[in-house]
Tab-separated table of C-alpha atoms in Angstrom:
chain	number	residue	atom	x	y	z
A	1	UNK	CA	204.397	201.458	56.578
A	2	UNK	CA	206.139	198.273	57.625
A	3	UNK	CA	205.197	197.450	61.104
A	4	UNK	CA	208.269	195.247	62.092
A	5	UNK	CA	210.634	196.456	64.889
A	6	UNK	CA	213.462	197.021	62.230
A	7	UNK	CA	210.911	199.070	60.131
A	8	UNK	CA	209.988	201.342	63.364
A	9	UNK	CA	213.728	202.160	63.550
A	10	UNK	CA	213.758	202.822	60.132
A	11	UNK	CA	211.350	205.508	60.275
A	12	UNK	CA	213.644	207.593	62.296
A	13	UNK	CA	215.698	207.654	59.176
A	14	UNK	CA	212.874	208.672	56.973
A	15	UNK	CA	214.000	212.100	56.552
A	16	UNK	CA	217.436	211.079	55.434
A	17	UNK	CA	215.999	208.590	53.165
A	18	UNK	CA	213.872	211.270	51.467
A	19	UNK	CA	216.756	213.296	50.785
A	20	UNK	CA	218.706	210.469	49.250
A	21	UNK	CA	215.966	209.585	47.249
A	22	UNK	CA	215.161	212.793	45.841
A	23	UNK	CA	217.736	212.311	43.024
A	24	UNK	CA	215.511	209.377	42.053
A	25	UNK	CA	212.970	211.567	39.959
A	26	UNK	CA	211.828	211.010	36.432
A	27	UNK	CA	214.030	209.499	34.073
A	28	UNK	CA	214.392	210.897	30.336
A	29	UNK	CA	212.271	207.750	29.225
A	30	UNK	CA	209.984	207.036	32.304
A	31	UNK	CA	207.766	208.954	34.639
A	32	UNK	CA	208.258	206.828	37.720
A	33	UNK	CA	209.576	208.439	41.065
A	34	UNK	CA	209.283	208.247	44.713
A	35	UNK	CA	210.362	206.234	48.020
A	36	UNK	CA	210.599	202.763	46.318
A	37	UNK	CA	213.017	203.720	43.474
A	38	UNK	CA	216.129	201.738	43.884
A	39	UNK	CA	214.426	199.158	45.936
A	40	UNK	CA	213.468	195.689	45.576
A	41	UNK	CA	210.442	193.250	45.056
A	42	UNK	CA	210.998	189.983	46.575
A	43	UNK	CA	209.748	186.515	45.385
A	44	UNK	CA	209.121	183.675	47.794
A	45	UNK	CA	208.560	180.287	46.782
A	46	UNK	CA	210.157	176.943	45.409
A	47	UNK	CA	213.066	177.412	43.038
A	48	UNK	CA	214.638	174.394	43.906
A	49	UNK	CA	213.381	170.637	45.013
A	50	UNK	CA	210.783	168.498	43.527
A	51	UNK	CA	208.652	171.436	42.121
A	52	UNK	CA	211.187	173.751	41.543
A	53	UNK	CA	210.501	174.382	38.109
A	54	UNK	CA	206.879	176.213	39.271
A	55	UNK	CA	208.860	178.679	41.070
A	56	UNK	CA	211.337	179.060	38.137
A	57	UNK	CA	208.357	179.927	35.611
A	58	UNK	CA	207.405	182.669	37.998
A	59	UNK	CA	210.736	184.254	38.348
A	60	UNK	CA	211.076	184.291	34.579
A	61	UNK	CA	207.866	186.343	34.650
A	62	UNK	CA	208.834	188.791	37.153
A	63	UNK	CA	212.504	189.233	35.552
A	64	UNK	CA	210.656	190.232	32.001
A	65	UNK	CA	208.445	192.866	33.683
A	66	UNK	CA	211.334	194.676	35.839
A	67	UNK	CA	213.512	194.345	32.350
A	68	UNK	CA	210.773	196.050	30.707
A	69	UNK	CA	210.256	198.540	33.416
A	70	UNK	CA	213.892	199.514	34.042
A	71	UNK	CA	214.579	199.911	30.607
A	72	UNK	CA	212.073	202.776	30.649
A	73	UNK	CA	212.891	204.087	34.209
A	74	UNK	CA	216.635	204.323	34.180
A	75	UNK	CA	216.401	206.619	37.113
A	76	UNK	CA	214.101	204.748	39.345
A	77	UNK	CA	215.301	201.089	38.792
A	78	UNK	CA	213.323	198.118	40.828
A	79	UNK	CA	215.174	194.922	41.433
A	80	UNK	CA	214.241	191.396	42.585
A	81	UNK	CA	215.342	189.423	45.870
A	82	UNK	CA	214.657	185.839	45.624
A	83	UNK	CA	213.841	183.429	48.595
A	84	UNK	CA	213.893	179.782	47.868
A	85	UNK	CA	211.554	177.927	50.078
A	86	UNK	CA	211.404	174.543	48.120
A	87	UNK	CA	207.736	175.055	48.719
A	88	UNK	CA	207.945	173.642	52.224
A	89	UNK	CA	205.848	175.417	54.865
A	90	UNK	CA	207.965	174.558	57.191
A	91	UNK	CA	211.017	176.632	55.538
A	92	UNK	CA	209.212	179.523	54.690
A	93	UNK	CA	208.561	181.119	57.955
A	94	UNK	CA	212.399	181.774	58.663
A	95	UNK	CA	212.526	183.283	54.966
A	96	UNK	CA	209.234	185.314	55.597
A	97	UNK	CA	211.066	186.904	58.679
A	98	UNK	CA	213.895	187.870	56.381
A	99	UNK	CA	211.952	189.590	54.003
A	100	UNK	CA	210.116	191.672	56.604
A	101	UNK	CA	213.030	192.861	58.439
A	102	UNK	CA	214.931	193.925	55.009
A	103	UNK	CA	213.864	197.470	54.527
A	104	UNK	CA	214.690	197.559	50.949
A	105	UNK	CA	211.900	195.351	50.101
A	106	UNK	CA	208.515	196.883	49.599
A	107	UNK	CA	206.424	194.486	48.095
A	108	UNK	CA	206.195	190.215	47.524
A	109	UNK	CA	205.476	188.282	44.659
A	110	UNK	CA	204.451	184.929	46.420
A	111	UNK	CA	204.162	183.033	48.155
A	112	UNK	CA	203.947	180.513	45.589
A	113	UNK	CA	202.212	177.268	47.171
A	114	UNK	CA	199.397	177.445	49.165
A	115	UNK	CA	200.897	176.122	52.125
A	116	UNK	CA	203.613	178.144	52.559
A	117	UNK	CA	200.999	180.992	51.882
A	118	UNK	CA	198.866	179.609	55.020
A	119	UNK	CA	202.361	179.567	57.055
A	120	UNK	CA	203.663	183.042	56.543
A	121	UNK	CA	199.991	185.100	55.763
A	122	UNK	CA	199.805	186.175	59.168
A	123	UNK	CA	203.733	187.362	59.341
A	124	UNK	CA	203.388	189.403	56.475
A	125	UNK	CA	199.890	190.978	57.333
A	126	UNK	CA	201.135	192.202	60.728
A	127	UNK	CA	204.226	193.421	59.271
A	128	UNK	CA	201.896	195.383	56.507
A	129	UNK	CA	203.814	194.080	53.633
A	130	UNK	CA	201.704	193.909	50.375
A	131	UNK	CA	201.746	190.713	48.572
A	132	UNK	CA	200.529	189.202	44.988
A	133	UNK	CA	200.719	185.405	44.476
A	134	UNK	CA	200.610	184.143	40.904
A	135	UNK	CA	199.825	180.920	41.818
A	136	UNK	CA	198.660	179.842	45.329
A	137	UNK	CA	195.128	178.355	45.140
A	138	UNK	CA	193.922	177.253	48.431
A	139	UNK	CA	190.405	178.583	49.453
A	140	UNK	CA	191.581	178.959	53.023
A	141	UNK	CA	194.238	181.797	52.088
A	142	UNK	CA	191.725	184.349	51.290
A	143	UNK	CA	189.375	183.363	54.066
A	144	UNK	CA	191.985	184.308	56.599
A	145	UNK	CA	191.331	188.045	57.096
A	146	UNK	CA	194.802	188.886	55.854
A	147	UNK	CA	194.012	192.080	53.847
A	148	UNK	CA	197.477	192.611	52.436
A	149	UNK	CA	197.301	189.014	50.418
A	150	UNK	CA	195.915	189.043	47.004
A	151	UNK	CA	196.426	186.499	44.243
A	152	UNK	CA	196.068	186.811	40.454
A	153	UNK	CA	194.708	183.385	39.515
A	154	UNK	CA	191.693	181.217	40.209
A	155	UNK	CA	191.321	179.138	43.271
A	156	UNK	CA	190.879	175.526	44.262
A	157	UNK	CA	187.065	175.740	44.789
A	158	UNK	CA	186.688	177.199	40.964
A	159	UNK	CA	189.199	174.492	39.616
A	160	UNK	CA	187.933	171.520	41.432
A	161	UNK	CA	184.422	171.796	40.153
A	162	UNK	CA	185.449	172.535	36.688
A	163	UNK	CA	187.527	169.543	36.363
A	164	UNK	CA	184.811	167.198	38.030
A	165	UNK	CA	182.382	168.771	35.560
A	166	UNK	CA	184.656	167.909	32.452
A	167	UNK	CA	185.642	164.443	33.873
A	168	UNK	CA	182.078	163.145	34.349
A	169	UNK	CA	180.098	165.245	31.517
A	170	UNK	CA	182.632	165.356	28.811
A	171	UNK	CA	184.706	162.268	29.720
A	172	UNK	CA	181.659	160.355	31.104
A	173	UNK	CA	183.509	158.994	33.973
A	174	UNK	CA	181.318	157.047	36.555
A	175	UNK	CA	183.514	155.798	39.082
A	176	UNK	CA	186.435	158.343	40.275
A	177	UNK	CA	189.130	157.371	42.842
A	178	UNK	CA	190.575	160.503	44.517
A	179	UNK	CA	194.166	160.871	45.891
A	180	UNK	CA	195.869	163.708	47.072
A	181	UNK	CA	199.527	164.096	48.850
A	182	UNK	CA	198.558	165.874	52.130
A	183	UNK	CA	199.425	169.043	51.511
A	184	UNK	CA	197.238	172.145	52.272
A	185	UNK	CA	196.763	172.809	48.331
A	186	UNK	CA	196.020	169.197	47.455
A	187	UNK	CA	194.004	168.438	50.559
A	188	UNK	CA	191.761	171.411	49.624
A	189	UNK	CA	191.624	170.653	45.833
A	190	UNK	CA	190.583	167.164	46.744
A	191	UNK	CA	187.929	167.996	49.222
A	192	UNK	CA	186.333	170.281	46.379
A	193	UNK	CA	186.580	167.186	43.819
A	194	UNK	CA	185.397	164.675	46.472
A	195	UNK	CA	182.322	167.152	47.166
A	196	UNK	CA	181.529	167.803	43.596
A	197	UNK	CA	182.003	164.204	42.710
A	198	UNK	CA	179.133	163.209	45.178
A	199	UNK	CA	178.219	159.402	44.343
A	200	UNK	CA	180.586	159.422	41.582
A	201	UNK	CA	183.508	159.323	43.817
A	202	UNK	CA	184.108	155.157	44.729
A	203	UNK	CA	187.094	155.820	46.946
A	204	UNK	CA	189.539	157.930	48.175
A	205	UNK	CA	193.392	157.550	49.091
A	206	UNK	CA	196.655	159.669	50.480
A	207	UNK	CA	200.494	159.450	49.729
A	208	UNK	CA	202.985	161.676	50.887
A	209	UNK	CA	205.569	163.908	49.269
A	210	UNK	CA	208.695	161.798	48.628
A	211	UNK	CA	206.988	158.378	48.466
A	212	UNK	CA	208.509	156.433	45.570
A	213	UNK	CA	206.187	153.116	45.999
A	214	UNK	CA	202.656	153.968	45.337
A	215	UNK	CA	201.560	150.100	44.836
A	216	UNK	CA	198.983	150.295	47.650
A	217	UNK	CA	197.139	153.184	45.947
A	218	UNK	CA	197.324	151.039	42.547
A	219	UNK	CA	196.010	148.113	44.117
A	220	UNK	CA	192.993	150.145	45.894
A	221	UNK	CA	192.353	152.003	42.707
A	222	UNK	CA	192.416	148.233	40.775
A	223	UNK	CA	189.948	146.874	43.460
A	224	UNK	CA	187.522	150.044	43.493
A	225	UNK	CA	186.585	149.397	39.841
A	226	UNK	CA	187.449	152.817	38.960
A	227	UNK	CA	186.962	154.252	35.593
A	228	UNK	CA	189.047	157.224	36.392
A	229	UNK	CA	191.725	158.805	39.092
A	230	UNK	CA	191.919	162.483	40.036
A	231	UNK	CA	195.279	163.328	41.925
A	232	UNK	CA	195.541	166.481	43.676
A	233	UNK	CA	199.426	166.970	44.224
A	234	UNK	CA	202.563	168.348	42.396
A	235	UNK	CA	203.940	166.986	39.163
A	236	UNK	CA	206.640	164.785	40.796
A	237	UNK	CA	204.265	162.324	42.492
A	238	UNK	CA	201.812	162.972	39.923
A	239	UNK	CA	204.266	161.344	37.043
A	240	UNK	CA	204.800	158.731	39.753
A	241	UNK	CA	201.386	157.758	40.397
A	242	UNK	CA	200.197	157.482	36.769
A	243	UNK	CA	203.167	155.473	35.792
A	244	UNK	CA	202.628	153.265	38.459
A	245	UNK	CA	198.870	152.593	37.664
A	246	UNK	CA	199.528	152.103	33.942
A	247	UNK	CA	201.798	149.440	35.072
A	248	UNK	CA	199.462	147.983	37.222
A	249	UNK	CA	197.241	147.559	34.451
A	250	UNK	CA	194.891	150.714	35.085
A	251	UNK	CA	193.473	151.899	31.793
A	252	UNK	CA	191.014	154.772	33.025
A	253	UNK	CA	191.231	158.533	32.541
A	254	UNK	CA	193.830	160.176	34.652
A	255	UNK	CA	193.311	163.680	35.973
A	256	UNK	CA	195.097	166.088	38.098
A	257	UNK	CA	195.443	170.120	38.667
A	258	UNK	CA	197.732	172.786	38.147
A	259	UNK	CA	200.448	171.685	40.173
A	260	UNK	CA	200.870	168.775	37.977
A	261	UNK	CA	200.722	171.042	34.809
A	262	UNK	CA	204.544	171.158	33.759
A	263	UNK	CA	206.354	169.344	31.194
A	264	UNK	CA	208.269	167.444	33.976
A	265	UNK	CA	205.038	165.716	34.504
A	266	UNK	CA	205.833	163.850	31.378
A	267	UNK	CA	209.543	163.313	31.963
A	268	UNK	CA	208.643	161.590	35.225
A	269	UNK	CA	205.626	159.441	34.021
A	270	UNK	CA	207.219	158.674	30.598
A	271	UNK	CA	205.566	159.342	27.446
A	272	UNK	CA	203.645	156.084	27.281
A	273	UNK	CA	202.434	156.132	30.649
A	274	UNK	CA	201.287	159.968	30.558
A	275	UNK	CA	199.845	159.939	27.130
A	276	UNK	CA	196.176	160.791	27.422
A	277	UNK	CA	196.407	162.562	30.751
A	278	UNK	CA	194.634	165.532	31.589
A	279	UNK	CA	195.719	168.688	33.493
A	280	UNK	CA	193.763	171.240	34.467
A	281	UNK	CA	194.805	174.926	35.560
A	282	UNK	CA	193.434	178.338	35.954
A	283	UNK	CA	195.814	179.695	33.696
A	284	UNK	CA	196.192	179.728	29.791
A	285	UNK	CA	198.836	179.683	27.650
A	286	UNK	CA	200.930	182.885	27.372
A	287	UNK	CA	200.583	184.952	23.982
A	288	UNK	CA	202.989	183.932	21.429
A	289	UNK	CA	204.861	187.054	21.572
A	290	UNK	CA	205.287	186.579	25.541
A	291	UNK	CA	209.075	186.327	26.294
A	292	UNK	CA	208.713	183.994	29.220
A	293	UNK	CA	207.707	180.273	29.220
A	294	UNK	CA	205.811	178.127	31.847
A	295	UNK	CA	202.731	177.666	33.891
A	296	UNK	CA	202.519	180.989	36.281
A	297	UNK	CA	204.693	182.910	33.910
A	298	UNK	CA	201.926	185.361	32.852
A	299	UNK	CA	200.571	185.440	36.457
A	300	UNK	CA	203.911	186.370	38.052
A	301	UNK	CA	204.433	189.257	35.013
A	302	UNK	CA	201.146	190.833	35.810
A	303	UNK	CA	201.533	190.606	39.680
A	304	UNK	CA	205.223	192.296	39.197
A	305	UNK	CA	203.549	194.974	37.001
A	306	UNK	CA	200.883	196.101	39.499
A	307	UNK	CA	203.827	196.787	41.744
A	308	UNK	CA	205.769	198.581	39.191
A	309	UNK	CA	202.588	200.663	38.021
A	310	UNK	CA	202.370	201.707	41.811
A	311	UNK	CA	205.908	202.769	41.783
A	312	UNK	CA	205.288	204.798	38.439
A	313	UNK	CA	202.439	206.679	40.182
A	314	UNK	CA	204.387	207.693	43.130
A	315	UNK	CA	202.889	205.790	45.724
A	316	UNK	CA	205.287	206.167	48.553
A	317	UNK	CA	204.137	203.982	51.568
A	318	UNK	CA	203.180	200.066	51.852
A	319	UNK	CA	199.671	201.171	53.188
A	320	UNK	CA	199.210	203.174	49.834
A	321	UNK	CA	200.750	200.695	47.877
A	322	UNK	CA	197.980	197.872	49.510
A	323	UNK	CA	195.204	200.212	48.898
A	324	UNK	CA	196.663	200.861	45.111
A	325	UNK	CA	196.543	196.775	44.707
A	326	UNK	CA	192.831	196.312	46.101
A	327	UNK	CA	191.733	198.833	43.817
A	328	UNK	CA	193.643	197.733	40.684
A	329	UNK	CA	191.753	196.854	37.669
A	330	UNK	CA	193.591	196.231	34.259
A	331	UNK	CA	193.999	193.957	31.481
A	332	UNK	CA	197.249	191.518	31.978
A	333	UNK	CA	198.483	189.278	29.699
A	334	UNK	CA	196.839	186.092	31.739
A	335	UNK	CA	193.620	188.416	31.575
A	336	UNK	CA	191.362	190.629	33.188
A	337	UNK	CA	192.649	191.848	36.556
A	338	UNK	CA	190.524	192.930	39.486
A	339	UNK	CA	190.283	192.147	43.285
A	340	UNK	CA	187.435	191.181	45.550
A	341	UNK	CA	187.389	192.457	49.057
A	342	UNK	CA	189.080	189.136	50.092
A	343	UNK	CA	191.997	189.496	47.643
A	344	UNK	CA	190.654	186.836	45.033
A	345	UNK	CA	190.690	187.755	41.491
A	346	UNK	CA	187.221	188.424	40.542
A	347	UNK	CA	187.333	186.673	36.931
A	348	UNK	CA	189.246	183.587	36.148
A	349	UNK	CA	189.292	180.741	33.393
A	350	UNK	CA	189.975	176.776	34.043
A	351	UNK	CA	191.815	175.267	31.166
A	352	UNK	CA	192.209	171.815	30.389
A	353	UNK	CA	195.804	170.693	29.306
A	354	UNK	CA	196.365	167.472	27.458
A	355	UNK	CA	199.330	164.967	27.071
A	356	UNK	CA	199.137	163.887	23.445
A	357	UNK	CA	201.948	162.129	21.259
A	358	UNK	CA	204.132	162.064	24.341
A	359	UNK	CA	204.210	165.652	24.961
A	360	UNK	CA	202.241	168.144	27.310
A	361	UNK	CA	200.466	170.327	24.809
A	362	UNK	CA	200.954	173.714	26.663
A	363	UNK	CA	199.952	175.982	23.901
A	364	UNK	CA	196.572	174.134	22.876
A	365	UNK	CA	194.257	173.792	26.129
A	366	UNK	CA	190.733	173.595	25.912
A	367	UNK	CA	188.998	176.481	28.243
A	368	UNK	CA	186.371	174.215	30.603
A	369	UNK	CA	184.719	176.891	32.570
């Protein structure tokens, strides 16, 4: 049940809705039926802007799940409504209001990024709208008490610790300089990395999203004597930073997190500057037979299929849908899926992706946790 004023008004029409949807029963091929037939799943996240490629990956995964489901359930089709936040926490709240006041939407895939998740989580929680994020990793999100919020991806704490273990253990880095872009996702990941590094962190600094001149950070890194740089942020600034570090003479190891794990990182940095970079992610490559590409596509596909499984089971209210998600267990293309009482996925693996021969090797990462 949606708790927005529009939804309350909508309850007055429940009898009519039930009547109109009665024809939305089992199809010749599938078994789906119920009050969600003919309605929509929403996606909220970046589809344009500096990190738009990551959101496009997610939509590709959602569309694949819907295509497969709708082919089996012609009488109970589900569609997608997309809301492009550009990953901006300042733009997401207005879109969240649109989503909760749209009675055709019964579930949300997203938000895509951590900052917009923190900016909108209370709105979706108070409206009673269930959500599953394929990609938002900030630890604070699932510590907020929003019982309608779930994610099918590991959090910053898990990723940051695994990255540091690989950087200082396998690589042997002794002096690590940490940089972040000041966003919620990035600050949280950087905080975990700094704590895990302990005395191996020589210094830290911060840039801003949209910065193009990072000479001050480059000089600080060189002055510190760092043999490695860890950057917490997204691929555009990550690419620019490693490009300028290499131009400035830095020869150490460069590592970043899942916000940078996209081929656009190499495009921005240039193949020579990006060579040797290590990009971690709580997400492995898709199976060869999977018909969608890019980071988070498998997680978005799996998140969509949880909603669609509920529709096939005949779940009729958003409260029951949220209960269905909370108790869901299954094997997705991204891995095993089950949620703890806070909405975090119970089991995750962290992967290290490498830039080699001028390309991000997206199909051959190494599991590091």
